[in-house]
Amino acid sequence: MARTRTGEWTTAQMPAMDDWTVVVTGANSGLGYEATRAFARKGAHVVMACRNEERGEDAKRRIRTGEAGGSHRGSLEVAELDLADLASVRSFADEFRDAHDELHVLCNNAGVMAIPRRETADGFEMQFGVNHLGHFALTGLLLDRLRETPGESRVVTQSSGAHERGDIDFEDLHHEQSYDEWEAYAQSKLANVLFAYELQRRLDDAELDVTSVACHPGYAATNLQRRGPEMTGSTVRLWAMKAANALLAQSAEDGALPLLYAASAPEIEGGEYVGPGGLMNMRGPPAVQQSSDVSYDRERAERLWAVSEDLTGVTYDLERSMTAE
Ligand SMILES: NC(=O)c1ccc[n+]([C@@H]2O[C@H](COP(=O)([O-])OP(=O)(O)OC[C@H]3O[C@@H](n4cnc5c(N)ncnc54)[C@H](OP(=O)(O)O)[C@@H]3O)[C@@H](O)[C@H]2O)c1
């Protein structure tokens, strides 16, 4: 059952972020782009982590020139990050850590949905690799900056209502034996929620002032729905997606609200799940919600964590800091 604690929350309620550094993955398009605009309006320095630098620079230009509407007083930086390649994740993290001492908010937002089976550079099924494993590695590699940031810092991981139809197939994680594009998407989005909750439990154990929150946008009109049909060349599915987006979806700007609320509202607590609180949790102002029963399963979460460490080679530095002793 949705619970809106703030009434009609809007970006006007976001705090000033003048000394904040924020990383948004997938910042050139859709929800990541809208979130970037909102953070910049509040004065944040936003690192726009994009797999294609040209598209990133174009998005930055649109925000800076006000072409997309509104002005901003923050600053923007484009950095290359391909979540489908662990070498790229490592070099993004190295460059970020060289240039920045603090990280207030990490938005694990980028994603792909229901695409034909492809593999990442490291041989992972693409949706699991990009949506979950790439972000798992990125978060672990940036954890030192999150923990060194004075005050609370946050990790917000973008899931989807589709996680409710998912499970983790530990026997065939990369769907080599059989592949269904929607099943693989649902698995990757369940992995996002399991990861966000497990991270919070581990942060609590280490008594670190870093908060992990999961969110989902409901249904928003973005480029997400086009990628699958474009890759298969299915014009019928492409038109169906376009029609559904036009008739049923909320705007990308509204779809970004749960992520922005999760990233900035002081009342948000670690391990919560935020999504639109209106019609069928598909639209409306952000609210704290329940995710699927399976997403609260600690055994699955711990197993997924171990497998993710193994596959990515990234382990988290969750030793208690001296100040927490
Ligand atoms: N829109 C919805 O209704 C909806 C519903 C539920 C959940 N979501 C979630 O919301 C998130 C954002 O999606 P969106 O709707 O904003 O879609 P979008 O407009 O397609 O944006 C997705 C972003 O992810 C980036 N990306 C894709 N593969 C990447 C990779 N290998 N490395 C780095 N970045 C990569 C894309 O880059 P390019 O532009 O270069 O492709 C793009 O910037 C996703 O996690 C999605 O699962 C969306």
XYZ file of C-alpha atoms and ligand atoms in Angstrom:
373
model
C 0.000 0.000 0.000
C 1.473 3.360 -0.993
C 2.203 5.849 1.743
C 2.834 9.472 0.761
C 4.396 11.202 3.688
C 4.806 14.559 2.052
C 1.530 15.126 0.250
C 2.121 16.402 -3.251
C 5.912 16.345 -3.189
C 7.542 18.337 -5.996
C 11.098 19.324 -6.839
C 10.395 22.683 -5.144
C 10.854 20.758 -1.872
C 14.352 19.612 -2.743
C 16.971 21.196 -0.498
C 19.656 23.557 -1.815
C 22.517 21.403 -3.078
C 25.171 24.019 -3.720
C 28.069 22.019 -2.307
C 26.784 18.601 -3.362
C 28.432 16.312 -5.893
C 25.980 13.947 -7.583
C 26.640 11.144 -10.071
C 23.790 10.170 -12.399
C 24.230 7.162 -14.673
C 22.351 7.388 -17.969
C 22.188 11.181 -17.577
C 21.783 11.950 -21.279
C 18.281 10.547 -21.703
C 14.874 10.105 -20.085
C 14.766 9.966 -16.289
C 18.499 10.488 -15.804
C 18.377 13.619 -17.931
C 15.425 15.035 -16.012
C 17.042 14.190 -12.688
C 20.255 15.903 -13.817
C 18.312 19.066 -14.685
C 16.603 19.064 -11.291
C 19.854 18.524 -9.341
C 21.537 21.301 -11.348
C 18.625 23.672 -10.691
C 19.277 23.148 -6.980
C 22.954 24.038 -7.410
C 24.606 20.594 -7.412
C 27.669 19.649 -9.383
C 26.383 16.748 -11.488
C 28.682 14.199 -13.061
C 26.744 12.976 -16.069
C 27.888 9.376 -16.492
C 27.063 8.448 -20.092
C 28.075 5.561 -22.304
C 28.367 7.888 -25.289
C 30.226 11.130 -24.618
C 28.746 12.927 -27.625
C 25.187 12.251 -26.425
C 26.270 13.320 -22.952
C 27.726 16.605 -24.212
C 24.600 17.275 -26.246
C 22.428 16.744 -23.142
C 24.725 19.011 -21.124
C 24.435 21.716 -23.788
C 20.626 21.462 -23.756
C 20.562 21.913 -19.987
C 23.135 24.731 -19.978
C 21.445 26.729 -22.708
C 18.055 26.310 -21.062
C 16.780 24.691 -24.270
C 15.002 22.112 -22.121
C 13.350 24.871 -20.062
C 14.343 26.501 -16.780
C 17.682 27.797 -15.606
C 20.238 26.170 -13.328
C 22.951 27.387 -11.041
C 24.821 24.121 -10.618
C 27.593 22.765 -12.800
C 27.742 19.809 -15.151
C 30.504 17.446 -16.181
C 30.212 14.625 -18.702
C 32.200 11.444 -18.075
C 32.241 8.236 -20.084
C 30.790 5.167 -18.383
C 29.815 2.006 -20.196
C 28.142 -0.271 -17.660
C 28.428 -3.105 -20.150
C 32.202 -3.121 -19.721
C 33.832 -3.510 -16.303
C 37.048 -1.903 -17.570
C 35.026 1.225 -18.355
C 33.381 1.124 -14.903
C 36.822 0.935 -13.291
C 38.268 3.771 -15.339
C 35.201 5.977 -14.661
C 35.591 5.307 -10.917
C 39.353 5.982 -10.999
C 38.840 9.286 -12.793
C 36.035 10.301 -10.474
C 38.112 9.482 -7.388
C 41.098 11.449 -8.753
C 38.945 14.528 -9.331
C 36.500 14.444 -6.407
C 36.899 13.930 -2.677
C 33.184 13.753 -1.937
C 30.099 12.094 -3.376
C 26.762 13.077 -1.844
C 24.435 11.092 -4.092
C 25.072 8.220 -6.483
C 22.084 7.583 -8.760
C 22.270 4.094 -10.257
C 19.747 4.914 -12.954
C 20.907 3.769 -16.420
C 19.266 0.725 -17.912
C 18.095 -1.288 -20.861
C 14.783 -3.123 -21.144
C 13.546 -6.193 -22.975
C 16.258 -6.310 -25.617
C 17.265 -9.383 -27.623
C 19.916 -11.486 -25.891
C 23.295 -9.791 -26.012
C 26.387 -10.062 -23.848
C 28.500 -7.425 -22.171
C 32.258 -7.158 -22.766
C 32.695 -9.492 -19.783
C 30.244 -12.105 -21.077
C 27.265 -11.246 -18.845
C 23.709 -11.240 -20.178
C 23.251 -7.586 -21.109
C 20.272 -6.610 -18.936
C 21.683 -8.294 -15.833
C 25.132 -6.926 -16.676
C 24.145 -3.299 -17.274
C 21.214 -2.874 -14.908
C 22.653 -4.770 -11.941
C 26.291 -5.914 -12.190
C 27.634 -2.665 -13.672
C 25.974 -0.666 -10.902
C 27.083 -3.167 -8.249
C 30.693 -2.655 -9.362
C 30.335 1.112 -9.666
C 28.887 1.498 -6.163
C 31.603 -0.643 -4.603
C 34.328 1.317 -6.387
C 32.895 4.679 -5.259
C 32.111 3.620 -1.693
C 35.207 5.288 -0.267
C 34.053 8.663 -1.615
C 30.524 8.108 -0.272
C 31.865 7.263 3.174
C 34.341 10.143 3.235
C 31.583 12.682 2.545
C 30.691 14.565 5.720
C 27.074 13.975 6.804
C 24.761 11.480 5.147
C 25.399 10.385 1.575
C 23.036 8.268 -0.504
C 22.942 5.553 -3.114
C 19.676 5.486 -5.048
C 19.068 2.502 -7.298
C 16.417 2.737 -9.997
C 14.333 -0.418 -10.266
C 10.955 -1.011 -11.906
C 7.504 -2.328 -11.057
C 8.590 -5.191 -13.344
C 10.737 -6.489 -10.467
C 7.508 -7.914 -8.998
C 7.393 -10.504 -11.790
C 11.049 -11.425 -11.351
C 13.144 -13.972 -9.574
C 16.862 -14.670 -9.604
C 17.684 -17.782 -11.604
C 20.933 -18.712 -9.894
C 21.223 -21.839 -12.067
C 21.142 -19.805 -15.281
C 21.881 -16.201 -14.286
C 22.854 -15.162 -17.805
C 19.958 -16.985 -19.435
C 22.218 -19.125 -21.582
C 19.838 -22.093 -21.502
C 16.689 -20.173 -22.357
C 16.066 -16.479 -22.886
C 12.939 -14.435 -22.454
C 13.639 -10.706 -22.764
C 11.001 -9.695 -20.184
C 12.060 -12.380 -17.701
C 15.643 -11.204 -17.985
C 14.539 -7.597 -17.449
C 12.456 -8.572 -14.395
C 15.404 -10.504 -12.946
C 17.710 -7.508 -13.388
C 15.190 -5.152 -11.751
C 14.620 -7.516 -8.818
C 18.414 -7.639 -8.470
C 18.352 -3.822 -8.167
C 15.991 -3.978 -5.168
C 17.739 -6.944 -3.499
C 21.024 -5.078 -3.912
C 19.686 -1.802 -2.480
C 18.300 -3.532 0.639
C 21.342 -5.746 1.190
C 23.635 -2.728 0.828
C 21.641 -0.936 3.520
C 21.928 -3.904 5.895
C 25.697 -4.007 5.366
C 26.016 -0.237 5.813
C 24.042 -0.520 9.060
C 26.315 -3.292 10.319
C 29.344 -1.117 9.566
C 27.609 1.911 11.151
C 28.369 4.069 8.140
C 26.467 7.266 7.403
C 25.577 6.143 3.875
C 21.980 5.367 2.967
C 20.776 2.992 0.258
C 17.312 3.465 -1.233
C 15.488 1.779 -4.131
C 12.991 3.527 -6.359
C 10.955 3.108 -9.523
C 9.374 5.646 -11.885
C 6.039 3.972 -12.612
C 5.548 4.293 -16.354
C 7.228 7.244 -18.048
C 7.665 8.074 -21.733
C 11.407 7.788 -22.462
C 13.687 6.085 -24.968
C 13.671 2.898 -22.875
C 10.704 1.339 -24.637
C 12.207 1.875 -28.118
C 15.480 0.006 -27.749
C 14.130 -3.568 -27.909
C 11.920 -3.047 -31.005
C 14.712 -1.060 -32.694
C 17.178 -3.892 -32.154
C 14.797 -6.554 -33.494
C 13.539 -4.274 -36.281
C 9.952 -4.847 -35.166
C 8.001 -1.861 -36.490
C 4.746 -3.250 -35.063
C 6.168 -3.358 -31.538
C 7.781 0.034 -32.036
C 4.464 1.617 -32.977
C 2.651 -0.175 -30.147
C 5.244 1.181 -27.705
C 4.922 4.694 -29.145
C 1.125 4.582 -28.876
C 1.243 3.247 -25.306
C 3.748 5.949 -24.337
C 1.544 8.665 -25.817
C -1.665 7.365 -24.218
C -0.644 5.894 -20.870
C 2.751 7.134 -19.760
C 3.518 10.110 -17.570
C 6.230 12.539 -18.651
C 9.893 11.766 -18.046
C 9.969 14.824 -15.770
C 7.282 13.296 -13.527
C 8.886 9.852 -13.798
C 12.092 11.290 -12.320
C 10.329 12.425 -9.132
C 10.681 9.177 -7.121
C 14.430 9.153 -7.773
C 14.717 12.827 -6.799
C 12.624 12.316 -3.680
C 14.658 9.233 -2.710
C 17.890 11.152 -3.317
C 17.082 14.320 -1.426
C 14.183 14.120 1.058
C 15.463 14.205 4.643
C 12.680 11.904 5.862
C 13.741 9.021 3.593
C 15.258 6.101 5.449
C 17.697 3.496 4.231
C 16.127 0.348 2.797
C 12.972 2.094 1.615
C 11.375 1.744 -1.817
C 9.907 4.841 -3.445
C 7.573 5.062 -6.433
C 4.635 7.060 -7.751
C 1.787 6.857 -5.275
C -1.069 7.415 -7.737
C -3.006 5.162 -10.120
C -1.643 1.587 -9.846
C 1.691 3.059 -8.732
C 2.248 4.073 -12.354
C 2.003 7.840 -11.892
C 1.509 10.492 -9.254
C 3.623 12.049 -6.498
C 6.336 9.922 -4.909
C 5.459 7.690 -1.975
C 7.176 5.020 0.078
C 5.881 1.617 -1.037
C 6.276 -2.102 -0.484
C 8.283 -4.057 -3.040
C 7.658 -7.731 -3.835
C 7.892 -10.373 -1.066
C 10.872 -11.953 -2.787
C 12.766 -8.656 -2.704
C 12.881 -8.828 1.117
C 14.391 -12.327 1.099
C 17.737 -12.019 2.840
C 19.071 -15.370 1.690
C 18.552 -14.469 -1.981
C 20.082 -11.048 -1.372
C 23.185 -12.489 0.284
C 23.607 -15.077 -2.451
C 23.216 -12.414 -5.135
C 25.797 -10.255 -3.350
C 28.323 -13.104 -3.267
C 27.742 -13.931 -6.938
C 28.026 -10.251 -7.888
C 31.347 -9.894 -6.056
C 32.579 -13.010 -7.773
C 31.498 -11.936 -11.265
C 32.693 -8.332 -11.045
C 35.772 -8.858 -8.880
C 34.641 -5.869 -6.780
C 34.475 -6.270 -3.017
C 33.090 -3.569 -0.745
C 35.177 -1.868 1.909
C 32.645 -2.106 4.716
C 35.085 -2.095 7.601
C 33.841 0.139 10.383
C 35.471 3.552 10.300
C 37.478 4.566 13.377
C 34.828 7.122 14.321
C 32.188 4.355 14.406
C 34.148 2.289 16.959
N 10.585 4.735 -18.431
C 9.912 3.892 -17.671
O 8.670 3.788 -17.742
C 10.632 3.021 -16.696
C 9.868 2.135 -15.918
C 10.512 1.357 -14.966
C 11.883 1.485 -14.780
N 12.606 2.334 -15.552
C 14.070 2.401 -15.315
O 14.526 3.729 -15.383
C 15.907 3.757 -15.767
C 16.129 4.857 -16.788
O 15.455 4.531 -17.988
P 14.740 5.606 -18.905
O 13.303 5.273 -18.870
O 15.187 6.964 -18.584
O 15.289 5.128 -20.340
P 16.203 5.843 -21.433
O 15.628 7.142 -21.838
O 16.429 4.817 -22.490
O 17.560 6.095 -20.632
C 18.389 5.019 -20.295
C 19.790 5.547 -20.081
O 20.652 4.438 -19.769
C 21.792 4.537 -20.603
N 22.452 3.254 -20.827
C 21.986 2.179 -21.495
N 22.948 1.241 -21.557
C 24.018 1.725 -20.913
C 25.333 1.252 -20.661
N 25.762 0.080 -21.138
N 26.175 2.019 -19.944
C 25.797 3.226 -19.499
N 24.586 3.754 -19.733
C 23.713 3.007 -20.434
C 21.262 5.108 -21.904
O 22.314 5.597 -22.725
P 22.068 5.820 -24.310
O 21.185 7.020 -24.439
O 23.438 6.034 -24.813
O 21.399 4.590 -24.826
C 20.374 6.197 -21.355
O 21.138 7.317 -20.979
C 16.226 2.343 -16.226
O 16.968 1.689 -15.207
C 14.870 1.673 -16.386
O 14.914 0.280 -16.145
C 12.014 3.110 -16.490
